[in-house]
PDB file of C-alpha atoms in Angstrom:
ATOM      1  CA  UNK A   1     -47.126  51.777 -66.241  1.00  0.00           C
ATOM      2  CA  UNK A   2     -45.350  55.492 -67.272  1.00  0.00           C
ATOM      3  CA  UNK A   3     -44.789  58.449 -65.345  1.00  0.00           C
ATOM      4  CA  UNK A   4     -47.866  60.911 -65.321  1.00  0.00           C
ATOM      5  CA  UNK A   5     -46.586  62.724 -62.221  1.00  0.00           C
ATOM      6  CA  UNK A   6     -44.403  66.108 -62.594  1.00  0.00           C
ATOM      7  CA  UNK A   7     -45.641  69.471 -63.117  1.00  0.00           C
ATOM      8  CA  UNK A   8     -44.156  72.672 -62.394  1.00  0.00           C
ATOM      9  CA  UNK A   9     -45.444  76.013 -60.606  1.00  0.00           C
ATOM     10  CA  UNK A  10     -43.947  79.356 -60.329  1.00  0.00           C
ATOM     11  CA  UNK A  11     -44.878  80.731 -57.250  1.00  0.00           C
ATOM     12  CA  UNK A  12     -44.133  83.915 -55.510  1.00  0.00           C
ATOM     13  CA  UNK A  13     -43.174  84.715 -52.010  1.00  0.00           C
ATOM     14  CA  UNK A  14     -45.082  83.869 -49.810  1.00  0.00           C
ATOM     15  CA  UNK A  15     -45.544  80.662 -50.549  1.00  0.00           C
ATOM     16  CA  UNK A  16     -48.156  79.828 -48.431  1.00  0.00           C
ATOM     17  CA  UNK A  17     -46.945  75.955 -48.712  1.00  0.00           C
ATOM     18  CA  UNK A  18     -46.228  74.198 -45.513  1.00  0.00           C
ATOM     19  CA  UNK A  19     -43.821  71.761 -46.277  1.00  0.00           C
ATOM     20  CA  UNK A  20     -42.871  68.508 -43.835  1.00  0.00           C
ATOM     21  CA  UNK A  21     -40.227  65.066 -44.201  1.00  0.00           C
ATOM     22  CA  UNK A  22     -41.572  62.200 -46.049  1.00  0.00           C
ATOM     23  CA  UNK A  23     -42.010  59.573 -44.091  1.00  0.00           C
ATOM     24  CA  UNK A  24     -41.292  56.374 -44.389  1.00  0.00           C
ATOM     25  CA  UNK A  25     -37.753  55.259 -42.554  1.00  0.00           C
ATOM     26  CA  UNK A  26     -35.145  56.503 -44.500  1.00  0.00           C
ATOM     27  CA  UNK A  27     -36.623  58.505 -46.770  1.00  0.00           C
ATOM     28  CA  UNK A  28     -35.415  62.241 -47.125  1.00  0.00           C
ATOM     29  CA  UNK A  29     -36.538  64.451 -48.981  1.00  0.00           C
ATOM     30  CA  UNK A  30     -40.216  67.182 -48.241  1.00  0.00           C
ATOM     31  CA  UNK A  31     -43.664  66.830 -49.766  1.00  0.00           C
ATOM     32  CA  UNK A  32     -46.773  69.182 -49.104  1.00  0.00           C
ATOM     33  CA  UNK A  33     -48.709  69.056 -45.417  1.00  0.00           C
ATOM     34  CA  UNK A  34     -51.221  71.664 -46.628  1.00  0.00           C
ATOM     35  CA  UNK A  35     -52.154  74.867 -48.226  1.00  0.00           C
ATOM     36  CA  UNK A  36     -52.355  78.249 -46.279  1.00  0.00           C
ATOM     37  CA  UNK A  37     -54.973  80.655 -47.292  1.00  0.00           C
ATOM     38  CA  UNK A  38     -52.632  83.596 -47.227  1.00  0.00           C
ATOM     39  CA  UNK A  39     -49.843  83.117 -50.036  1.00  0.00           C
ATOM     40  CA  UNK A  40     -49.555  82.135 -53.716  1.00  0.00           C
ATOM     41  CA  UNK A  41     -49.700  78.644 -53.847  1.00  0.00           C
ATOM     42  CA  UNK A  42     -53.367  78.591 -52.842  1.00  0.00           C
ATOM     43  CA  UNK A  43     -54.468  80.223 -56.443  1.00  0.00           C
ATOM     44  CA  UNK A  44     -52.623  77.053 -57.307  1.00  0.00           C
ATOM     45  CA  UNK A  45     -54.833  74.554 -54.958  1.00  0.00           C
ATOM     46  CA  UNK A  46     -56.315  72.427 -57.903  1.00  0.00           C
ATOM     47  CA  UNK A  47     -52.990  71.855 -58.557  1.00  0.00           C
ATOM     48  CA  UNK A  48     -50.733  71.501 -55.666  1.00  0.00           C
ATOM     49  CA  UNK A  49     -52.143  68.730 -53.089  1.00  0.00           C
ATOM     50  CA  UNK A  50     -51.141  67.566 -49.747  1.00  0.00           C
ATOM     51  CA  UNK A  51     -48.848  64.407 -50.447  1.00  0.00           C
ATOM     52  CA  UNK A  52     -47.226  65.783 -53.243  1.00  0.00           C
ATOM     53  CA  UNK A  53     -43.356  65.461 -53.433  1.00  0.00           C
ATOM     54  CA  UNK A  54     -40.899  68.621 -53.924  1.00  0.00           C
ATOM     55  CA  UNK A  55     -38.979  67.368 -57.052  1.00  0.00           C
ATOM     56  CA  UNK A  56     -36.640  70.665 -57.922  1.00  0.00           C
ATOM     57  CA  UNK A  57     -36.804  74.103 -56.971  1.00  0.00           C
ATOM     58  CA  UNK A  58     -35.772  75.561 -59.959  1.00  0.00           C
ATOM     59  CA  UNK A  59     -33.095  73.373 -61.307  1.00  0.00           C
ATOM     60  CA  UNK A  60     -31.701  71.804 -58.208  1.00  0.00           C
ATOM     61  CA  UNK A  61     -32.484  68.644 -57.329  1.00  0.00           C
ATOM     62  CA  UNK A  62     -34.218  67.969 -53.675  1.00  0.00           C
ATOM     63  CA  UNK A  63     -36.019  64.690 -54.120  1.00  0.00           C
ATOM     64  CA  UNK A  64     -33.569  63.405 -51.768  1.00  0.00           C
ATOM     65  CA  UNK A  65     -32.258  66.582 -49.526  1.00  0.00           C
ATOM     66  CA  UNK A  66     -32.874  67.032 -46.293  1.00  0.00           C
ATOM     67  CA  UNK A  67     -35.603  69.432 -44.987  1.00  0.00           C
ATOM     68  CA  UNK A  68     -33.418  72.236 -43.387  1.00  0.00           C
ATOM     69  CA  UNK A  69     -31.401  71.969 -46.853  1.00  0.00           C
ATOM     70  CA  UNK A  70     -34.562  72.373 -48.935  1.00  0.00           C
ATOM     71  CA  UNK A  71     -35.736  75.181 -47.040  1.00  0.00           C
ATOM     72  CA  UNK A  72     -32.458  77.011 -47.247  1.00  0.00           C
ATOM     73  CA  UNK A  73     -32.381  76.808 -50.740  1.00  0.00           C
ATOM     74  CA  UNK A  74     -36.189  78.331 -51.111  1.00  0.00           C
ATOM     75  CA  UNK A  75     -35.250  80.877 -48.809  1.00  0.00           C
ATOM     76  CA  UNK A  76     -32.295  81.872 -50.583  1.00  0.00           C
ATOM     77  CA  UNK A  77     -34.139  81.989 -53.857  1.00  0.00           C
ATOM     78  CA  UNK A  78     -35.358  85.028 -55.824  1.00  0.00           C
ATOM     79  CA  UNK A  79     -38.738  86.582 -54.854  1.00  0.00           C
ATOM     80  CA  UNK A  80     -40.551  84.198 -57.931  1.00  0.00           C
ATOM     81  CA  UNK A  81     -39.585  80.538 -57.374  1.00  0.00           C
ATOM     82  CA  UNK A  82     -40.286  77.396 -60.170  1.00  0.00           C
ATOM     83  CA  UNK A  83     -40.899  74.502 -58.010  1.00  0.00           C
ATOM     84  CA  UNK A  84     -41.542  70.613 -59.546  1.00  0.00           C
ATOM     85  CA  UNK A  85     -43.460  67.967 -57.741  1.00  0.00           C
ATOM     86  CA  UNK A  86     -44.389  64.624 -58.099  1.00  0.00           C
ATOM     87  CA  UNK A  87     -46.814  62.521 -56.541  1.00  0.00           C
ATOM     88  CA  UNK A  88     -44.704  60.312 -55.258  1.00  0.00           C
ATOM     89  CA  UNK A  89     -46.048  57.174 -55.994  1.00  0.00           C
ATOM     90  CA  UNK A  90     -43.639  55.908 -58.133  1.00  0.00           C
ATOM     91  CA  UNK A  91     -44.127  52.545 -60.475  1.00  0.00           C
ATOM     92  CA  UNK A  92     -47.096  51.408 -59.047  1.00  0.00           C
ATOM     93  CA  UNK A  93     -47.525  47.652 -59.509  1.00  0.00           C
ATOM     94  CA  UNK A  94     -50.156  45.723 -61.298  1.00  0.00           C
ATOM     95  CA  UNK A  95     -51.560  42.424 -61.074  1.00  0.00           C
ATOM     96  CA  UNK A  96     -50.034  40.085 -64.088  1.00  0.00           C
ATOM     97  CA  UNK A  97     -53.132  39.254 -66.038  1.00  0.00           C
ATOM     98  CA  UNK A  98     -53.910  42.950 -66.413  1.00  0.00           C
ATOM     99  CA  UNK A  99     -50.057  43.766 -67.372  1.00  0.00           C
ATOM    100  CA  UNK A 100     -51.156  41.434 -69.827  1.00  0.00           C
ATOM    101  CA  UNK A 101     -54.156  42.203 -70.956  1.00  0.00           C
ATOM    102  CA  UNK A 102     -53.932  46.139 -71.235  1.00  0.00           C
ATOM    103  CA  UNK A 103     -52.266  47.644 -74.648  1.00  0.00           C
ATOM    104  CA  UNK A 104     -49.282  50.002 -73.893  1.00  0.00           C
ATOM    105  CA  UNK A 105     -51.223  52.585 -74.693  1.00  0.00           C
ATOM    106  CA  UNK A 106     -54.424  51.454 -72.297  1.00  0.00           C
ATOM    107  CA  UNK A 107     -51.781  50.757 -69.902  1.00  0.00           C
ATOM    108  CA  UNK A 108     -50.286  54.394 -69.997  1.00  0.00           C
ATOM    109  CA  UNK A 109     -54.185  55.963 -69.795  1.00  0.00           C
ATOM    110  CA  UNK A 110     -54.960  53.694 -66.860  1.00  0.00           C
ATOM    111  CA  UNK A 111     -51.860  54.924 -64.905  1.00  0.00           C
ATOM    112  CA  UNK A 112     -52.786  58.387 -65.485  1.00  0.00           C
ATOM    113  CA  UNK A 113     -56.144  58.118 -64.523  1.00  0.00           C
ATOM    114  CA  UNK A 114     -54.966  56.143 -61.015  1.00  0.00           C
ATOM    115  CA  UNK A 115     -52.943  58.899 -60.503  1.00  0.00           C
ATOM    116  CA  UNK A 116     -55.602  61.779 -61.331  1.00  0.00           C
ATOM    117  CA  UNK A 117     -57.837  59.579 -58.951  1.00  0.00           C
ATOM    118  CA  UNK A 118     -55.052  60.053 -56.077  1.00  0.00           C
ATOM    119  CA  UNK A 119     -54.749  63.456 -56.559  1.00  0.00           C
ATOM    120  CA  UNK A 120     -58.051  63.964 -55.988  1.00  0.00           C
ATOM    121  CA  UNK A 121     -58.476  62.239 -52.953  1.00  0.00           C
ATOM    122  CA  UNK A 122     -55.131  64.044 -51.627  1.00  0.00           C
ATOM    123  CA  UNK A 123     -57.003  67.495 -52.524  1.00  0.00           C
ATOM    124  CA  UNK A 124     -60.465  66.769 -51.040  1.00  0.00           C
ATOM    125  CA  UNK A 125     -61.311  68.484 -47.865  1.00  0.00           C
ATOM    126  CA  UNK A 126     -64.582  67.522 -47.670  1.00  0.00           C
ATOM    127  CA  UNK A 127     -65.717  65.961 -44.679  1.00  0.00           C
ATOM    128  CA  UNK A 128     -66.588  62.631 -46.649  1.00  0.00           C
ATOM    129  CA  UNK A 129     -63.047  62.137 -47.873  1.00  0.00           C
ATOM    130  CA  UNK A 130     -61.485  63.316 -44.507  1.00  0.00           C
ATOM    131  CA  UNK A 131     -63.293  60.782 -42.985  1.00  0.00           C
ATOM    132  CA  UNK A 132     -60.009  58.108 -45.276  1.00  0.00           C
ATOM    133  CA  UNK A 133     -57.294  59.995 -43.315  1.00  0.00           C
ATOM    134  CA  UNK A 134     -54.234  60.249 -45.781  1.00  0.00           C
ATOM    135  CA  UNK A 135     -53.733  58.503 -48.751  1.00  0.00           C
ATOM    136  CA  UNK A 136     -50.292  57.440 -48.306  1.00  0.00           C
ATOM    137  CA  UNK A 137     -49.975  55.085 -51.408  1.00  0.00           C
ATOM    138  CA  UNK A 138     -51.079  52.810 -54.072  1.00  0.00           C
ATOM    139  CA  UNK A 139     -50.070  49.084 -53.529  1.00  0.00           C
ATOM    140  CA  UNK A 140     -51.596  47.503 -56.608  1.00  0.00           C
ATOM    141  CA  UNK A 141     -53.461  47.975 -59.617  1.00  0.00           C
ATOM    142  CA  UNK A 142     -55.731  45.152 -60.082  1.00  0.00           C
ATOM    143  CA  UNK A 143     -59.135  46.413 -62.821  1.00  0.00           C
ATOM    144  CA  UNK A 144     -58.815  48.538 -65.821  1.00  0.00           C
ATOM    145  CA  UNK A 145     -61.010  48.919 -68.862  1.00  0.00           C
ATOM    146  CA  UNK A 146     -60.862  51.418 -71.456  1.00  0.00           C
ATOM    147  CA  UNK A 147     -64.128  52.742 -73.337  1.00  0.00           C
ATOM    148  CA  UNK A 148     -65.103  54.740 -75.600  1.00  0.00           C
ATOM    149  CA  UNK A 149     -62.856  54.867 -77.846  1.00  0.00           C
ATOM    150  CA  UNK A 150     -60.006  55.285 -75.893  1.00  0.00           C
ATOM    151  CA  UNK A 151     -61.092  58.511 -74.203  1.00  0.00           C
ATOM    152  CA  UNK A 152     -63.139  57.043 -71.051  1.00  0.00           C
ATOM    153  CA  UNK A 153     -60.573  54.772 -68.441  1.00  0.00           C
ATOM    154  CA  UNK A 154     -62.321  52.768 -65.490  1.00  0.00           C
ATOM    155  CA  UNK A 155     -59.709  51.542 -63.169  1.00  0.00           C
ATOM    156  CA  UNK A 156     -59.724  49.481 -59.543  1.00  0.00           C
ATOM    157  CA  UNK A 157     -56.872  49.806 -57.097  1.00  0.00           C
ATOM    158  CA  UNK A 158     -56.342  49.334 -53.010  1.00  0.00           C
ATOM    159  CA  UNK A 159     -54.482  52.052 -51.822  1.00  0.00           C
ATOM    160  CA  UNK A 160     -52.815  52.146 -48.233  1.00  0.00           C
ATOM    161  CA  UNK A 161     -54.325  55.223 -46.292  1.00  0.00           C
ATOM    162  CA  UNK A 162     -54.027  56.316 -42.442  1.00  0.00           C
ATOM    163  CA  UNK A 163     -56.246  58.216 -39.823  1.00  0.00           C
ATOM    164  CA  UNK A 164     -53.396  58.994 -36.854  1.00  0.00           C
ATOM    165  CA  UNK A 165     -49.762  59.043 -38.900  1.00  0.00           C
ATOM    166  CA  UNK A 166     -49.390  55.633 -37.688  1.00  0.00           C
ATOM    167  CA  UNK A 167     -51.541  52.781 -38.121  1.00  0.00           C
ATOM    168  CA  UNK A 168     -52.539  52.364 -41.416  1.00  0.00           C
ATOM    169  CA  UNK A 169     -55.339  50.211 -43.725  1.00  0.00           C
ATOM    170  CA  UNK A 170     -56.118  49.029 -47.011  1.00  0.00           C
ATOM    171  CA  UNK A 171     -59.163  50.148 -49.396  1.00  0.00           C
ATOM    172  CA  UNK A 172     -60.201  49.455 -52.376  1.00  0.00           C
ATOM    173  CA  UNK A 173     -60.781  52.986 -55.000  1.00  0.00           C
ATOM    174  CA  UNK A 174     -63.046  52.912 -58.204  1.00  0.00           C
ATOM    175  CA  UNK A 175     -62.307  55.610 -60.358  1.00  0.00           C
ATOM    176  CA  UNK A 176     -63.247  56.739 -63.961  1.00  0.00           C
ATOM    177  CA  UNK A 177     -61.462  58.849 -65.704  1.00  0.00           C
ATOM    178  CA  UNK A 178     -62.016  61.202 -69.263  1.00  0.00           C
ATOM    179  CA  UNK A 179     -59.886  62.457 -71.241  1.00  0.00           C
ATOM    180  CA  UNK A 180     -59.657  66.540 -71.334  1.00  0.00           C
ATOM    181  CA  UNK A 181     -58.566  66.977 -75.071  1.00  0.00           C
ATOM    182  CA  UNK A 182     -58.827  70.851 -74.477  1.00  0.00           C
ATOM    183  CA  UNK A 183     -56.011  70.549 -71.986  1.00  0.00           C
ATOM    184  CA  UNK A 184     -54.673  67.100 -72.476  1.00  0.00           C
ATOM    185  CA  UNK A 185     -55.504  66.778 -68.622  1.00  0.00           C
ATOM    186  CA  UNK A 186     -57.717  63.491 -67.332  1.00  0.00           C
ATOM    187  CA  UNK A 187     -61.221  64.912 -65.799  1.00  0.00           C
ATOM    188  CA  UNK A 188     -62.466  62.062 -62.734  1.00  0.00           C
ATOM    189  CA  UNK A 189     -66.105  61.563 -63.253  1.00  0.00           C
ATOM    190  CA  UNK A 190     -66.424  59.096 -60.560  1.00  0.00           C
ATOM    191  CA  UNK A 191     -64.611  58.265 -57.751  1.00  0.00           C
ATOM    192  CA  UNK A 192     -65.464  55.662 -54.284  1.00  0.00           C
ATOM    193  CA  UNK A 193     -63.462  54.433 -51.158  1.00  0.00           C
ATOM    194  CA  UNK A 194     -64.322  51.026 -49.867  1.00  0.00           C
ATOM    195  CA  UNK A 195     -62.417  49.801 -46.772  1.00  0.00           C
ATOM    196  CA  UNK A 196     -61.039  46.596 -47.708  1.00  0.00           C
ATOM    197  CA  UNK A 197     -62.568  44.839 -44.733  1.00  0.00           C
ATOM    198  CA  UNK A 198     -64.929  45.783 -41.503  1.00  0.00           C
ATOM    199  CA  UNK A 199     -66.584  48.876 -43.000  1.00  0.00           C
ATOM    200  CA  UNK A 200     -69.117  47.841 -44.286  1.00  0.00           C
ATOM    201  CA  UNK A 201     -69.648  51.294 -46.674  1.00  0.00           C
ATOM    202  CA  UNK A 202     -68.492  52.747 -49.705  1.00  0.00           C
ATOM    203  CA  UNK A 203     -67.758  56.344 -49.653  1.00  0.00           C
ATOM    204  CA  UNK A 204     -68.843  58.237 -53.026  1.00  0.00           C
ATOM    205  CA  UNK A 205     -66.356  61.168 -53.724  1.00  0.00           C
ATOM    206  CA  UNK A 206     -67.738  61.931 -56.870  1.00  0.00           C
ATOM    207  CA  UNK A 207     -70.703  60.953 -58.520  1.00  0.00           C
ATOM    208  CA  UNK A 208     -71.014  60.622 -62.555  1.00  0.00           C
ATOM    209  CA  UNK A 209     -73.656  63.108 -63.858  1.00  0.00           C
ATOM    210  CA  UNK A 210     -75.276  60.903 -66.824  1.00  0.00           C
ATOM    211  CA  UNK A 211     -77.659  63.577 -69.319  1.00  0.00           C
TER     212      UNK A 211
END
């Protein structure tokens, strides 16, 4: 599946974005812990979610500096800064008979629309979706059908999420995507958690509104 998962901001200071390590071992580099409401990145909050990777600030790479280093370098920078980020969920696997099944072009829509779906479970603070904990990232793609013409996506994937920062479980999202042709974006329509065992519940983030 391709890449649907830079975009680029220019903020000015304050930022109003705390910033914290990635987990996960080894792994350097700073993504987004939340939002403040004082500061210029929350005019950006559809954008910008919790989760999301720091990519460049400006033209320097940071994907893989350390987190004094990062902030350094955003300190040091002019009073507007161009920050990228990514999702961070790099190429996310799918199950073989899909692979097969899907056109590249089907395949491309479904990733984006997996993505959007991520995003907007990262950027839900709604008590519903709080209830998940973090999404920390997708294992496996294993449903995707295209409709419509190519312009509706429904897609089916377990994503690994976690309540403390520690422990961590599997659940299964359903997500439908539309494409935005105004602003080449993908719109979700619908959008539900099921925990992949002992539940017993599906949590409905969004709800399609059929006229």
């Amino acid at each position: 599946m391709s890449s649907y998962s830079e975009y680029t901001v220019e903020l000015s200071k304050p930022l109003g974005i705390i910033l914290e390590e990635c987990g996960g071992g080894q792994q350097s580099g700073v993504q987004v812990g939340s939002l403040l409401e004082s500061g210029s990145a929350i005019k950006c909050a559809a954008k910008i979610v919790p989760g999301d990777v720091l990519l460049r600030v400006f033209d320097s790479d940071v994907s893989s500096s350390q987190f004094d280093d990062v902030m350094d370098l955003i300190v040091s920078s002019p009073e507007n800064v161009k920050l990228t980020f990514g999702d961070g969920l790099g190429a996310m696997d799918i199950v073989p008979n899909l692979a097969k099944q899907l056109s590249a072009e089907d395949a491309v829509f479904a990733d984006q629309v997996v993505r959007s779906a991520v995003r907007e479970i990262r950027g839900d603070d709604r008590p519903a979706a709080k209830k998940l904990g973090d999404l920390l990232r997708v294992e496996i793609v294993i449903g995707a059908g295209v409709q419509d013409s190519g312009r509706r996506c429904l897609v089916r994937f377990f994503a690994l999420f976690s309540r403390d920062g520690s422990s961590t479980y599997s659940c299964s999202v359903s997500a439908t995507g539309v494409r935005n042709e105004s602003n080449e974006s993908i719109d979700i329509v619908s959008l539900s958690c099921a925990k992949d065992e002992g539940w017993g519940q599906t949590i409905d983030l969004k709800q399609e509104n059929k006229k």
